[in-house]
Each structure stands twice: as C-alpha cells, then as structure tokens.
GROMACS .gro file of C-alpha atoms in nm:
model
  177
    1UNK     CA    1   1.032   2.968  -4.841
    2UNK     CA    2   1.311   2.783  -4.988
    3UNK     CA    3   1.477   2.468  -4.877
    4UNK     CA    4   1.883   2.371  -4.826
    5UNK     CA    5   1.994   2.013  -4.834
    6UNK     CA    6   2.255   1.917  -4.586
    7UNK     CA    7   2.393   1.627  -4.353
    8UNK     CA    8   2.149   1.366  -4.241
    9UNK     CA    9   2.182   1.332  -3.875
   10UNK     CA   10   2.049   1.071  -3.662
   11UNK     CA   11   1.985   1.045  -3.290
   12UNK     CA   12   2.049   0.778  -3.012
   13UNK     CA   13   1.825   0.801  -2.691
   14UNK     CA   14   1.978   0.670  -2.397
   15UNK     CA   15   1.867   0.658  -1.993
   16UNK     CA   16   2.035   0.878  -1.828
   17UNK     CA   17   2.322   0.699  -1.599
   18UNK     CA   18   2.275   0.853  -1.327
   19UNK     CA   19   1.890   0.847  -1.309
   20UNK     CA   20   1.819   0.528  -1.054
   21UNK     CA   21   1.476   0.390  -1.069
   22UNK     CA   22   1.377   0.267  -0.716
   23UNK     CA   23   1.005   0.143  -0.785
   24UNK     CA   24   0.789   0.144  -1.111
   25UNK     CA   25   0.389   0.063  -1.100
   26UNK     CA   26   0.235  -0.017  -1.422
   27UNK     CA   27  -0.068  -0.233  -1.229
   28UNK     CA   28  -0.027  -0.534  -1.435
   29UNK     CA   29  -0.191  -0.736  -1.061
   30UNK     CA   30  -0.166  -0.604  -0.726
   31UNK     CA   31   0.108  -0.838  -0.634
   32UNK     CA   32   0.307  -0.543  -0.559
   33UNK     CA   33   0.059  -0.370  -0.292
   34UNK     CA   34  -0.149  -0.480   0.020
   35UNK     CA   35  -0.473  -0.347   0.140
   36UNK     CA   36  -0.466  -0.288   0.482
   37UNK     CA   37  -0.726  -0.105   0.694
   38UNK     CA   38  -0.904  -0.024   0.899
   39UNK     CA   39  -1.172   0.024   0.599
   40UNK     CA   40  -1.228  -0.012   0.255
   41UNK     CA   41  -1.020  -0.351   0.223
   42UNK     CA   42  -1.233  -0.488  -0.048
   43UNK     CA   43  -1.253  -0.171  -0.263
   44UNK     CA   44  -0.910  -0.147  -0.454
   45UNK     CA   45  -0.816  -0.366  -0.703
   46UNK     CA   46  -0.655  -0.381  -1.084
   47UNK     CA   47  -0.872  -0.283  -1.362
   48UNK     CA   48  -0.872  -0.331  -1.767
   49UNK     CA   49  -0.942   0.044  -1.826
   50UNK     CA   50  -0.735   0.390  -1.830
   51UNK     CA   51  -0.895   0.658  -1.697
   52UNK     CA   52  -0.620   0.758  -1.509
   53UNK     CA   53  -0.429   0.855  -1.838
   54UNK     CA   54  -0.161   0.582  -1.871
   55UNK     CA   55  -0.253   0.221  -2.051
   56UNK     CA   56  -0.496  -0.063  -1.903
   57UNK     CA   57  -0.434  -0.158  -1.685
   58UNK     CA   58  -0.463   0.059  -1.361
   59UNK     CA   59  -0.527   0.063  -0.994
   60UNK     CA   60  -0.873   0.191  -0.870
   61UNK     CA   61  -1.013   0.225  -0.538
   62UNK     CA   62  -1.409   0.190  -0.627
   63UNK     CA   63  -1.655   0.352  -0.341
   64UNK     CA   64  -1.895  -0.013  -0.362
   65UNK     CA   65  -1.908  -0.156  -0.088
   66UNK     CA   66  -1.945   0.224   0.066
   67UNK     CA   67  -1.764   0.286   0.397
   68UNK     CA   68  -1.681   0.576   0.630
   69UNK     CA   69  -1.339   0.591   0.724
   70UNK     CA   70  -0.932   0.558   0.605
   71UNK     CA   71  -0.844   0.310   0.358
   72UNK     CA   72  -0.499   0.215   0.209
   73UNK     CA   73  -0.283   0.009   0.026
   74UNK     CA   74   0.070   0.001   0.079
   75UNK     CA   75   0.381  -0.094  -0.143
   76UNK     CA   76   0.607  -0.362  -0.072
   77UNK     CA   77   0.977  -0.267   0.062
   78UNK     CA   78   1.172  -0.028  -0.133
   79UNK     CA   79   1.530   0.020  -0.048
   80UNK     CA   80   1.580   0.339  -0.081
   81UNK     CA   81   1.920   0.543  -0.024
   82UNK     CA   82   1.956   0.775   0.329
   83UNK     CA   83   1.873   1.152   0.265
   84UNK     CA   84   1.840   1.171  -0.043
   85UNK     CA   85   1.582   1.382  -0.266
   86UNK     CA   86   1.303   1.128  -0.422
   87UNK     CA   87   1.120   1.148  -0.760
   88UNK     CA   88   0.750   1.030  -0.751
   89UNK     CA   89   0.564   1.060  -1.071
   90UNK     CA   90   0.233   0.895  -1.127
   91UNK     CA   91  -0.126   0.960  -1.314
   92UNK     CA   92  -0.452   0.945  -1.121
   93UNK     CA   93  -0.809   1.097  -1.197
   94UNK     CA   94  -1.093   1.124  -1.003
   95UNK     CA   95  -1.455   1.056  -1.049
   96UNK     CA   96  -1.627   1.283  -0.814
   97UNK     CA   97  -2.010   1.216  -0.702
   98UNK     CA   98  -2.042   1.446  -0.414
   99UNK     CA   99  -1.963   1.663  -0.114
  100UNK     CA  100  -1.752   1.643   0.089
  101UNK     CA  101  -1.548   1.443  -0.144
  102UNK     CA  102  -1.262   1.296   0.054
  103UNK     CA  103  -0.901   1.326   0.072
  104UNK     CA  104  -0.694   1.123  -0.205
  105UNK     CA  105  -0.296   1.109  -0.162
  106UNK     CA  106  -0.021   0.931  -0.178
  107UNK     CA  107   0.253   0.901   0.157
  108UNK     CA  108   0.572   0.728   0.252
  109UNK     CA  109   0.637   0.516   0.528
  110UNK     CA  110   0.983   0.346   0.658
  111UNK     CA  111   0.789   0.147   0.971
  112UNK     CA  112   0.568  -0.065   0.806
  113UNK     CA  113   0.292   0.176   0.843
  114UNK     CA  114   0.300   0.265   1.176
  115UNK     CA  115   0.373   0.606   1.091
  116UNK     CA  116   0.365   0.807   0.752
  117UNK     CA  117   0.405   1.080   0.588
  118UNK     CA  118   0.171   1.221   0.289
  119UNK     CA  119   0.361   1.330   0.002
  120UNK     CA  120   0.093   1.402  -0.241
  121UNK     CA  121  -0.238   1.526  -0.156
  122UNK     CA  122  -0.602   1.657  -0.283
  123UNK     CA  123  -0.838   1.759   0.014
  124UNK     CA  124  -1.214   1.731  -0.102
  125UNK     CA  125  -1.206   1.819  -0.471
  126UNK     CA  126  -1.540   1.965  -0.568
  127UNK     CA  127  -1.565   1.773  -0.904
  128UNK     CA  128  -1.384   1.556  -1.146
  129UNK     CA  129  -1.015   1.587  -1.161
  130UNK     CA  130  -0.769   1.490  -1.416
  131UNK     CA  131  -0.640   1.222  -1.626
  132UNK     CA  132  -0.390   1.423  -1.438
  133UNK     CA  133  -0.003   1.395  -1.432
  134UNK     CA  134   0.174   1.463  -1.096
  135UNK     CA  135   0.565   1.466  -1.012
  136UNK     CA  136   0.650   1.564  -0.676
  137UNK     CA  137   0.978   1.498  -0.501
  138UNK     CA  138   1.051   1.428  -0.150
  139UNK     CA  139   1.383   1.383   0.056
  140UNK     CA  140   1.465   1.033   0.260
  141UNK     CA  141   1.548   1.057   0.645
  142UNK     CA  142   1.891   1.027   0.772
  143UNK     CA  143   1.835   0.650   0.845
  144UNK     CA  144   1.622   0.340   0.774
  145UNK     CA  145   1.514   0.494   0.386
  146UNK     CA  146   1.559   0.125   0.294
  147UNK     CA  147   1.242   0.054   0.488
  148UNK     CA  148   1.047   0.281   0.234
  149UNK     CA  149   0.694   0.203   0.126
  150UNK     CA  150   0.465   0.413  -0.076
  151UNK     CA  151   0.094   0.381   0.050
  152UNK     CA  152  -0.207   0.505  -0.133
  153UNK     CA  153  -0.496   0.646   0.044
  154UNK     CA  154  -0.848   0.786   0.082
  155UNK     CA  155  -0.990   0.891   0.391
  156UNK     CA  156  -1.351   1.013   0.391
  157UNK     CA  157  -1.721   0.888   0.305
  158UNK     CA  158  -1.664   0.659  -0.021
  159UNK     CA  159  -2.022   0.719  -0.106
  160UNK     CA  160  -1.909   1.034  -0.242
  161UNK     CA  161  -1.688   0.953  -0.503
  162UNK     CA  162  -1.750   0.750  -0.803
  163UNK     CA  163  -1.380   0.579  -0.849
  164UNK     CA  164  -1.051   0.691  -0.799
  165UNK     CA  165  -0.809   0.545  -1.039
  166UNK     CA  166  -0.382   0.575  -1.061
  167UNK     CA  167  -0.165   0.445  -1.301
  168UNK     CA  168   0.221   0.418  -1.382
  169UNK     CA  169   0.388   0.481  -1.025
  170UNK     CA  170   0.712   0.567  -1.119
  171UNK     CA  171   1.011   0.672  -0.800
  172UNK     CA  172   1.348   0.771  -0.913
  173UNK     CA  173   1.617   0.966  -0.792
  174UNK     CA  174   1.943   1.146  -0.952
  175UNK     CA  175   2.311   1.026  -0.840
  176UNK     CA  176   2.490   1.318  -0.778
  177UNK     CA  177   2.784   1.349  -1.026
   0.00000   0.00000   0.00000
C-alpha cells in the first residue's frame, strides 16, 4: 500500500517484420469475392451491421431466397508462397433457425475452384454460435500456392438458418528468420 516514483517509460508498437500479410477482408463491397454456384448466388452480399463481432460492415450469406444445395463465394487470386504454413483469422456468427442446420466453412483452392480444400469448418450447429473468433493455420502445396483463393461456403437447406455473417478475413504467414 505505498507507492515509489521512478522512470517514465514509454512504448513503441511496431508490425512485426517478418509477419507478411497475404489477404485482409474488412467487407467494405464485395469487389474482392465472386458468388459462384451452383446455388444460393443471390444470397451473399455486404451488410451495414456487425454481428459477426468486427465493425460494419460485414459479409452475410442470408437464407431468402431459400435453396437446397452448396453455395460459395470465392476470393480473388492470392499469391501465396510454396509450402509454407498459412495464418487465417476471421470472425463469423451464426443465426441458427433449425435442424439440420448446415455446414458453414471456409476452404482453399489453387485451381480456380475446381478442387478445394476446407480449412475451417462447423457441421450442423444446433443453435446460435458466436460473435466468434477463429485462427486456424494451414500449410501451402509444394507448387502453384500463388493460385490461392479462399472460398466461403454453406452447403445444406438455407431455410434453416437465419444469416450467417463473417467479418475481418485476415491470412498471414511468418518468414522464417
């Protein structure tokens, strides 16, 4: 219970230097992402709100119109480095309605789609989830990593959700020192 008076120190934050940021997503537009099928096209889009955690706005896939089926949105090109271990970090929450709910991820592709790979997943949640944060990491093949695109999904009856919203896509990775 007493007190000391010493030096005043001050601090300097600074970005790491070896910390590369490949992609960030606030959702200021979609000019960064494309719907593409084979349902669902209609149903994402930018929104003023923040459900999802971060700051308006945000990306939400609404369930209106209601469809039965996969439906995604994919990134443009990131050039990503060969084998090398990936940093995703990103903020979503869903607004459940019923069961079964769906399957909600997140998955990289380096063919424009023709194959993919999740990364992230949530397999029929049985009610509301989140504002969550997630950070999961993933490693680059050997070859064609600069063909990288991130693609967000939902595969199910969209009847059975209320919205799913993300926010504040971030993908970094560490240069080894």
């Amino acid at each position: 219970s007493c007190t000391t008076t010493g030096t005043v120190w001050s601090f300097t934050t600074e970005t790491d230097p070896n910390l590369v940021v490949l992609f960030s997503e606030p959702f200021p537009n979609f000019s960064n992402w494309t719907a593409v099928g084979p349902l669902g096209l209609t149903n994402w889009s930018t929104q003023p709100t923040a459900n999802a955690g971060g700051t308006q706005p945000e990306l939400r896939m609404s369930w209106t119109p209601s469809f039965n089926g996969d439906s995604r949105i994919r990134s443009i090109v990131i050039s990503a480095p060969n084998n090398t271990q990936l940093f995703l970090s990103f903020q979503w929450f869903f607004d459940w309605f019923a069961n079964p709910s769906g399957t909600i991820g997140i998955a990289a592709t380096y063919d424009g789609g023709a194959t993919s790979t999740p990364v992230w997943s949530v397999v029929n949640p049985t009610a509301n989830v989140g504002p969550a944060l997630v950070n999961v990491n993933f490693t680059t093949p050997v070859a064609e990593a600069v063909n990288l695109q991130l693609e967000v999904y939902f595969s199910g009856n969209s009847f059975n959700n209320d919205n799913i919203y993300f926010d504040n896509i971030l993908l970094n990775y560490q240069i080894p020192v």
